mmCIF file of C-alpha atoms in Angstrom:
data_model
loop_
_atom_site.group_PDB
_atom_site.id
_atom_site.type_symbol
_atom_site.label_atom_id
_atom_site.label_comp_id
_atom_site.label_asym_id
_atom_site.label_seq_id
_atom_site.Cartn_x
_atom_site.Cartn_y
_atom_site.Cartn_z
ATOM 1 C CA MET C 17 0.000 0.000 0.000
ATOM 2 C CA LEU C 18 2.773 2.397 0.957
ATOM 3 C CA THR C 19 4.586 1.570 -2.261
ATOM 4 C CA LYS C 20 1.508 2.501 -4.297
ATOM 5 C CA ILE C 21 1.152 5.796 -2.431
ATOM 6 C CA LEU C 22 4.802 6.684 -2.979
ATOM 7 C CA LEU C 23 4.528 5.714 -6.631
ATOM 8 C CA GLY C 24 1.445 7.910 -7.005
ATOM 9 C CA VAL C 25 3.230 10.842 -5.384
ATOM 10 C CA ALA C 26 6.243 10.344 -7.654
ATOM 11 C CA VAL C 27 4.055 10.252 -10.765
ATOM 12 C CA ALA C 28 2.207 13.398 -9.648
ATOM 13 C CA LEU C 29 5.508 15.158 -8.953
ATOM 14 C CA VAL C 30 6.907 14.257 -12.356
ATOM 15 C CA ALA C 31 3.691 15.441 -14.010
ATOM 16 C CA PHE C 32 3.827 18.734 -12.083
ATOM 17 C CA ILE C 33 7.463 19.311 -13.044
ATOM 18 C CA GLY C 34 6.554 18.568 -16.637
ATOM 19 C CA PHE C 35 3.720 21.085 -16.461
ATOM 20 C CA ILE C 36 6.043 23.738 -15.028
ATOM 21 C CA ALA C 37 8.405 23.156 -17.941
ATOM 22 C CA THR C 38 5.623 24.128 -20.359
ATOM 23 C CA ARG C 39 5.211 27.574 -18.793
ATOM 24 C CA PRO C 40 6.476 30.596 -20.816
ATOM 25 C CA SER C 41 10.261 31.013 -20.750
ATOM 26 C CA THR C 42 10.033 34.822 -20.814
ATOM 27 C CA PHE C 43 7.826 37.458 -19.210
ATOM 28 C CA LYS C 44 6.772 41.022 -19.933
ATOM 29 C CA ILE C 45 5.027 43.389 -17.535
ATOM 30 C CA GLU C 46 3.829 46.739 -18.876
ATOM 31 C CA ARG C 47 1.795 49.605 -17.453
ATOM 32 C CA SER C 48 1.164 53.215 -18.562
ATOM 33 C CA THR C 49 -0.269 56.452 -17.242
ATOM 34 C CA THR C 50 -0.746 59.956 -18.615
ATOM 35 C CA VAL C 51 0.763 62.844 -16.684
ATOM 36 C CA SER C 52 -0.175 66.517 -16.959
ATOM 37 C CA ALA C 53 3.457 67.608 -17.080
ATOM 38 C CA PRO C 54 6.190 68.005 -19.716
ATOM 39 C CA ALA C 55 8.287 64.935 -20.503
ATOM 40 C CA HIS C 56 11.488 66.470 -19.127
ATOM 41 C CA VAL C 57 9.889 66.898 -15.692
ATOM 42 C CA VAL C 58 8.812 63.254 -15.482
ATOM 43 C CA TYR C 59 12.058 62.021 -17.021
ATOM 44 C CA ALA C 60 14.136 63.788 -14.373
ATOM 45 C CA LEU C 61 12.378 61.884 -11.579
ATOM 46 C CA VAL C 62 13.171 58.555 -13.234
ATOM 47 C CA ALA C 63 16.703 59.181 -14.531
ATOM 48 C CA ASP C 64 18.072 60.306 -11.141
ATOM 49 C CA PHE C 65 18.161 57.287 -8.832
ATOM 50 C CA HIS C 66 18.424 59.565 -5.798
ATOM 51 C CA LYS C 67 14.793 60.506 -6.578
ATOM 52 C CA VAL C 68 13.401 57.098 -7.546
ATOM 53 C CA GLY C 69 12.720 56.222 -3.913
ATOM 54 C CA THR C 70 10.183 59.068 -3.752
ATOM 55 C CA TRP C 71 7.810 57.245 -6.107
ATOM 56 C CA SER C 72 8.843 53.621 -6.761
ATOM 57 C CA PRO C 73 7.401 50.934 -4.427
ATOM 58 C CA PHE C 74 10.503 48.844 -5.116
ATOM 59 C CA MET C 75 12.860 51.482 -3.719
ATOM 60 C CA LYS C 76 11.031 52.380 -0.530
ATOM 61 C CA PRO C 77 13.456 52.875 2.361
ATOM 62 C CA ASP C 78 13.448 50.640 5.411
ATOM 63 C CA PRO C 79 15.591 50.780 8.600
ATOM 64 C CA THR C 80 18.017 48.132 7.310
ATOM 65 C CA ARG C 81 18.264 49.268 3.709
ATOM 66 C CA ARG C 82 21.535 50.661 2.396
ATOM 67 C CA ASP C 83 21.788 52.327 -1.017
ATOM 68 C CA THR C 84 25.087 52.991 -2.778
ATOM 69 C CA TYR C 85 25.008 55.397 -5.723
ATOM 70 C CA ALA C 86 27.539 55.686 -8.532
ATOM 71 C CA GLY C 87 27.889 57.773 -11.674
ATOM 72 C CA THR C 88 26.175 60.972 -12.741
ATOM 73 C CA PRO C 89 22.352 61.028 -12.708
ATOM 74 C CA ALA C 90 20.693 60.825 -16.132
ATOM 75 C CA THR C 91 23.807 59.403 -17.816
ATOM 76 C CA VAL C 92 24.782 55.909 -18.943
ATOM 77 C CA GLY C 93 26.434 54.068 -16.053
ATOM 78 C CA HIS C 94 24.492 55.834 -13.301
ATOM 79 C CA SER C 95 23.583 53.125 -10.796
ATOM 80 C CA VAL C 96 22.275 52.303 -7.364
ATOM 81 C CA ALA C 97 23.111 49.128 -5.461
ATOM 82 C CA TRP C 98 20.838 48.204 -2.574
ATOM 83 C CA ALA C 99 20.856 45.733 0.292
ATOM 84 C CA SER C 100 18.096 45.192 2.841
ATOM 85 C CA SER C 101 18.214 42.551 5.572
ATOM 86 C CA GLU C 102 14.607 43.313 6.545
ATOM 87 C CA LYS C 103 13.344 42.362 3.081
ATOM 88 C CA ALA C 104 16.171 39.903 2.326
ATOM 89 C CA SER C 105 16.742 41.893 -0.844
ATOM 90 C CA GLU C 106 19.933 42.797 -2.672
ATOM 91 C CA GLY C 107 20.648 43.986 -6.195
ATOM 92 C CA LYS C 108 21.737 46.750 -8.521
ATOM 93 C CA MET C 109 20.035 49.013 -11.069
ATOM 94 C CA THR C 110 22.029 50.683 -13.869
ATOM 95 C CA ILE C 111 21.220 52.996 -16.776
ATOM 96 C CA VAL C 112 22.415 51.236 -19.951
ATOM 97 C CA SER C 113 21.012 53.546 -22.631
ATOM 98 C CA LEU C 114 18.995 56.731 -22.898
ATOM 99 C CA ASN C 115 17.390 59.150 -25.313
ATOM 100 C CA PRO C 116 16.278 62.085 -23.159
ATOM 101 C CA PRO C 117 13.552 62.884 -22.575
ATOM 102 C CA GLU C 118 11.930 60.118 -24.644
ATOM 103 C CA GLN C 119 13.345 56.840 -23.372
ATOM 104 C CA LEU C 120 15.432 55.337 -20.595
ATOM 105 C CA GLN C 121 16.652 51.730 -20.438
ATOM 106 C CA LEU C 122 17.834 50.087 -17.232
ATOM 107 C CA GLU C 123 19.416 46.786 -16.290
ATOM 108 C CA LEU C 124 18.226 45.188 -13.056
ATOM 109 C CA ASP C 125 20.589 42.684 -11.448
ATOM 110 C CA PHE C 126 18.976 40.811 -8.570
ATOM 111 C CA ILE C 127 21.163 38.928 -6.087
ATOM 112 C CA LYS C 128 18.682 38.209 -3.286
ATOM 113 C CA PRO C 129 16.196 36.641 -2.709
ATOM 114 C CA PHE C 130 17.020 35.103 -6.117
ATOM 115 C CA LYS C 131 19.496 35.746 -8.917
ATOM 116 C CA ALA C 132 18.140 37.243 -12.128
ATOM 117 C CA THR C 133 18.833 39.964 -14.671
ATOM 118 C CA ASN C 134 15.879 41.846 -16.121
ATOM 119 C CA ALA C 135 15.573 44.736 -18.567
ATOM 120 C CA THR C 136 13.423 47.764 -17.781
ATOM 121 C CA VAL C 137 12.412 50.505 -20.200
ATOM 122 C CA PHE C 138 10.644 53.790 -19.488
ATOM 123 C CA ARG C 139 9.097 55.576 -22.473
ATOM 124 C CA PHE C 140 7.912 59.188 -22.372
ATOM 125 C CA GLU C 141 5.578 60.202 -25.208
ATOM 126 C CA GLN C 142 3.835 63.531 -25.734
ATOM 127 C CA ALA C 143 0.093 63.327 -25.145
ATOM 128 C CA GLY C 144 -1.486 66.716 -25.812
ATOM 129 C CA ASN C 145 -0.055 69.065 -23.195
ATOM 130 C CA GLY C 146 1.075 66.143 -21.068
ATOM 131 C CA THR C 147 3.140 62.967 -21.226
ATOM 132 C CA THR C 148 2.256 59.290 -21.420
ATOM 133 C CA VAL C 149 4.723 57.287 -19.334
ATOM 134 C CA THR C 150 5.103 53.574 -20.053
ATOM 135 C CA TRP C 151 6.976 51.267 -17.671
ATOM 136 C CA VAL C 152 8.053 47.904 -19.112
ATOM 137 C CA MET C 153 10.029 45.055 -17.546
ATOM 138 C CA THR C 154 11.099 41.924 -19.423
ATOM 139 C CA GLY C 155 13.193 38.918 -18.495
ATOM 140 C CA GLN C 156 13.693 35.176 -18.469
ATOM 141 C CA ASN C 157 11.501 32.822 -16.459
ATOM 142 C CA GLY C 158 13.706 30.341 -14.631
ATOM 143 C CA PHE C 159 12.300 27.163 -13.088
ATOM 144 C CA MET C 160 11.421 28.846 -9.787
ATOM 145 C CA ASN C 161 9.642 31.719 -11.526
ATOM 146 C CA LYS C 162 7.730 29.251 -13.683
ATOM 147 C CA ALA C 163 6.697 27.310 -10.578
ATOM 148 C CA PHE C 164 5.664 30.505 -8.806
ATOM 149 C CA SER C 165 3.567 31.555 -11.795
ATOM 150 C CA VAL C 166 1.476 28.389 -11.451
ATOM 151 C CA PHE C 167 0.071 29.722 -8.182
ATOM 152 C CA MET C 168 0.402 33.494 -8.610
ATOM 153 C CA ASP C 169 -0.345 35.859 -11.490
ATOM 154 C CA MET C 170 2.981 37.680 -11.814
ATOM 155 C CA ASP C 171 1.557 40.290 -14.176
ATOM 156 C CA LYS C 172 -1.161 41.131 -11.687
ATOM 157 C CA LEU C 173 1.150 41.000 -8.661
ATOM 158 C CA VAL C 174 4.037 43.084 -10.024
ATOM 159 C CA GLY C 175 1.744 45.137 -12.251
ATOM 160 C CA ALA C 176 -0.036 46.440 -9.152
ATOM 161 C CA ASP C 177 3.288 47.859 -7.921
ATOM 162 C CA PHE C 178 3.899 49.411 -11.344
ATOM 163 C CA GLU C 179 0.484 51.067 -11.193
ATOM 164 C CA ALA C 180 1.089 52.385 -7.669
ATOM 165 C CA GLY C 181 4.505 53.722 -8.653
ATOM 166 C CA LEU C 182 3.184 55.429 -11.764
ATOM 167 C CA ALA C 183 0.365 57.024 -9.761
ATOM 168 C CA THR C 184 2.876 58.522 -7.313
ATOM 169 C CA LEU C 185 5.169 59.568 -10.172
ATOM 170 C CA LYS C 186 2.198 61.303 -11.791
ATOM 171 C CA ASN C 187 1.370 63.242 -8.610
ATOM 172 C CA LEU C 188 4.969 64.327 -8.031
ATOM 173 C CA SER C 189 5.511 65.343 -11.660
ATOM 174 C CA GLU C 190 2.316 67.375 -11.813
ATOM 175 C CA ALA C 191 3.160 69.116 -8.536
ATOM 176 C CA GLU C 192 6.648 70.001 -9.823
ATOM 177 C CA ALA C 193 5.269 71.237 -13.150
ATOM 178 C CA LYS C 194 2.684 73.375 -11.379
ATOM 179 C CA ALA C 195 5.289 74.868 -9.048
ATOM 180 C CA ALA C 196 7.622 75.602 -11.972
ATOM 181 C CA ALA C 197 4.824 77.299 -13.914
ATOM 182 C CA ALA C 198 3.916 79.445 -10.914
ATOM 183 C CA GLN C 199 7.552 80.449 -10.428
ATOM 184 C CA ALA C 200 7.917 81.307 -14.120
ATOM 185 C CA ALA C 201 4.784 83.458 -13.977
ATOM 186 C CA ALA C 202 6.072 85.261 -10.891
ATOM 187 C CA ASN C 203 9.435 85.905 -12.530
ATOM 188 C CA ALA C 204 7.756 87.255 -15.655
ATOM 189 C CA ALA C 205 5.444 89.621 -13.763
ATOM 190 C CA PRO C 206 6.504 93.314 -13.964
ATOM 191 C CA ASN C 207 8.342 94.671 -10.923
ATOM 192 C CA GLY C 208 8.133 91.231 -9.291
ATOM 193 C CA ALA C 209 4.357 91.444 -8.970
ATOM 194 C CA VAL C 210 2.591 88.142 -8.478
ATOM 195 C CA ALA C 211 0.413 87.038 -11.362
ATOM 196 C CA GLY C 212 -3.165 87.970 -10.629
ATOM 197 C CA ASP C 213 -2.301 91.141 -8.712
ATOM 198 C CA THR C 214 -4.079 94.228 -9.983
ATOM 199 C CA ALA C 215 -2.446 97.578 -10.448
ATOM 200 C CA LYS C 216 -3.417 100.181 -7.914
#
């Protein structure tokens, strides 16, 4: 009886492993939002890794997190390496190509909790008086990722973080654009008068 049970378990395990092997070998996660701000304003918040933590859920600080920056912001080679014992996370993000303020390509090297290298692209396209920002991540699905995808919808899980990050990026960009417009109007007003003031 025990032999039959063990044989059944072995057959089920082999079948499950075979099913995992049929899962897609690559993945792509993509989300977009439209921002009421010029492309250069949004681009600046993405291309400077010192600022990415203000909007990206993946770069939120925690008490054990340590970030190490290198290179000049918004240039090829600019990078940030992170390590967090609280989240058991470690990796590095690097700008590998750019076409400001239209596109930015990054390489993500994960060390913990698993090893992987993914490509991320941000596209900034004019949309009327604003900008449509598209965040795309692609990579290879190893065995563990394939197994995980059997139980969890990776697009839905990671996509939710993309959506949250883009929403915060939108708010920050629009606030910066509004502040810049107000400052420009104040500077252009005669004798330093604030726009909207009436002459006496």
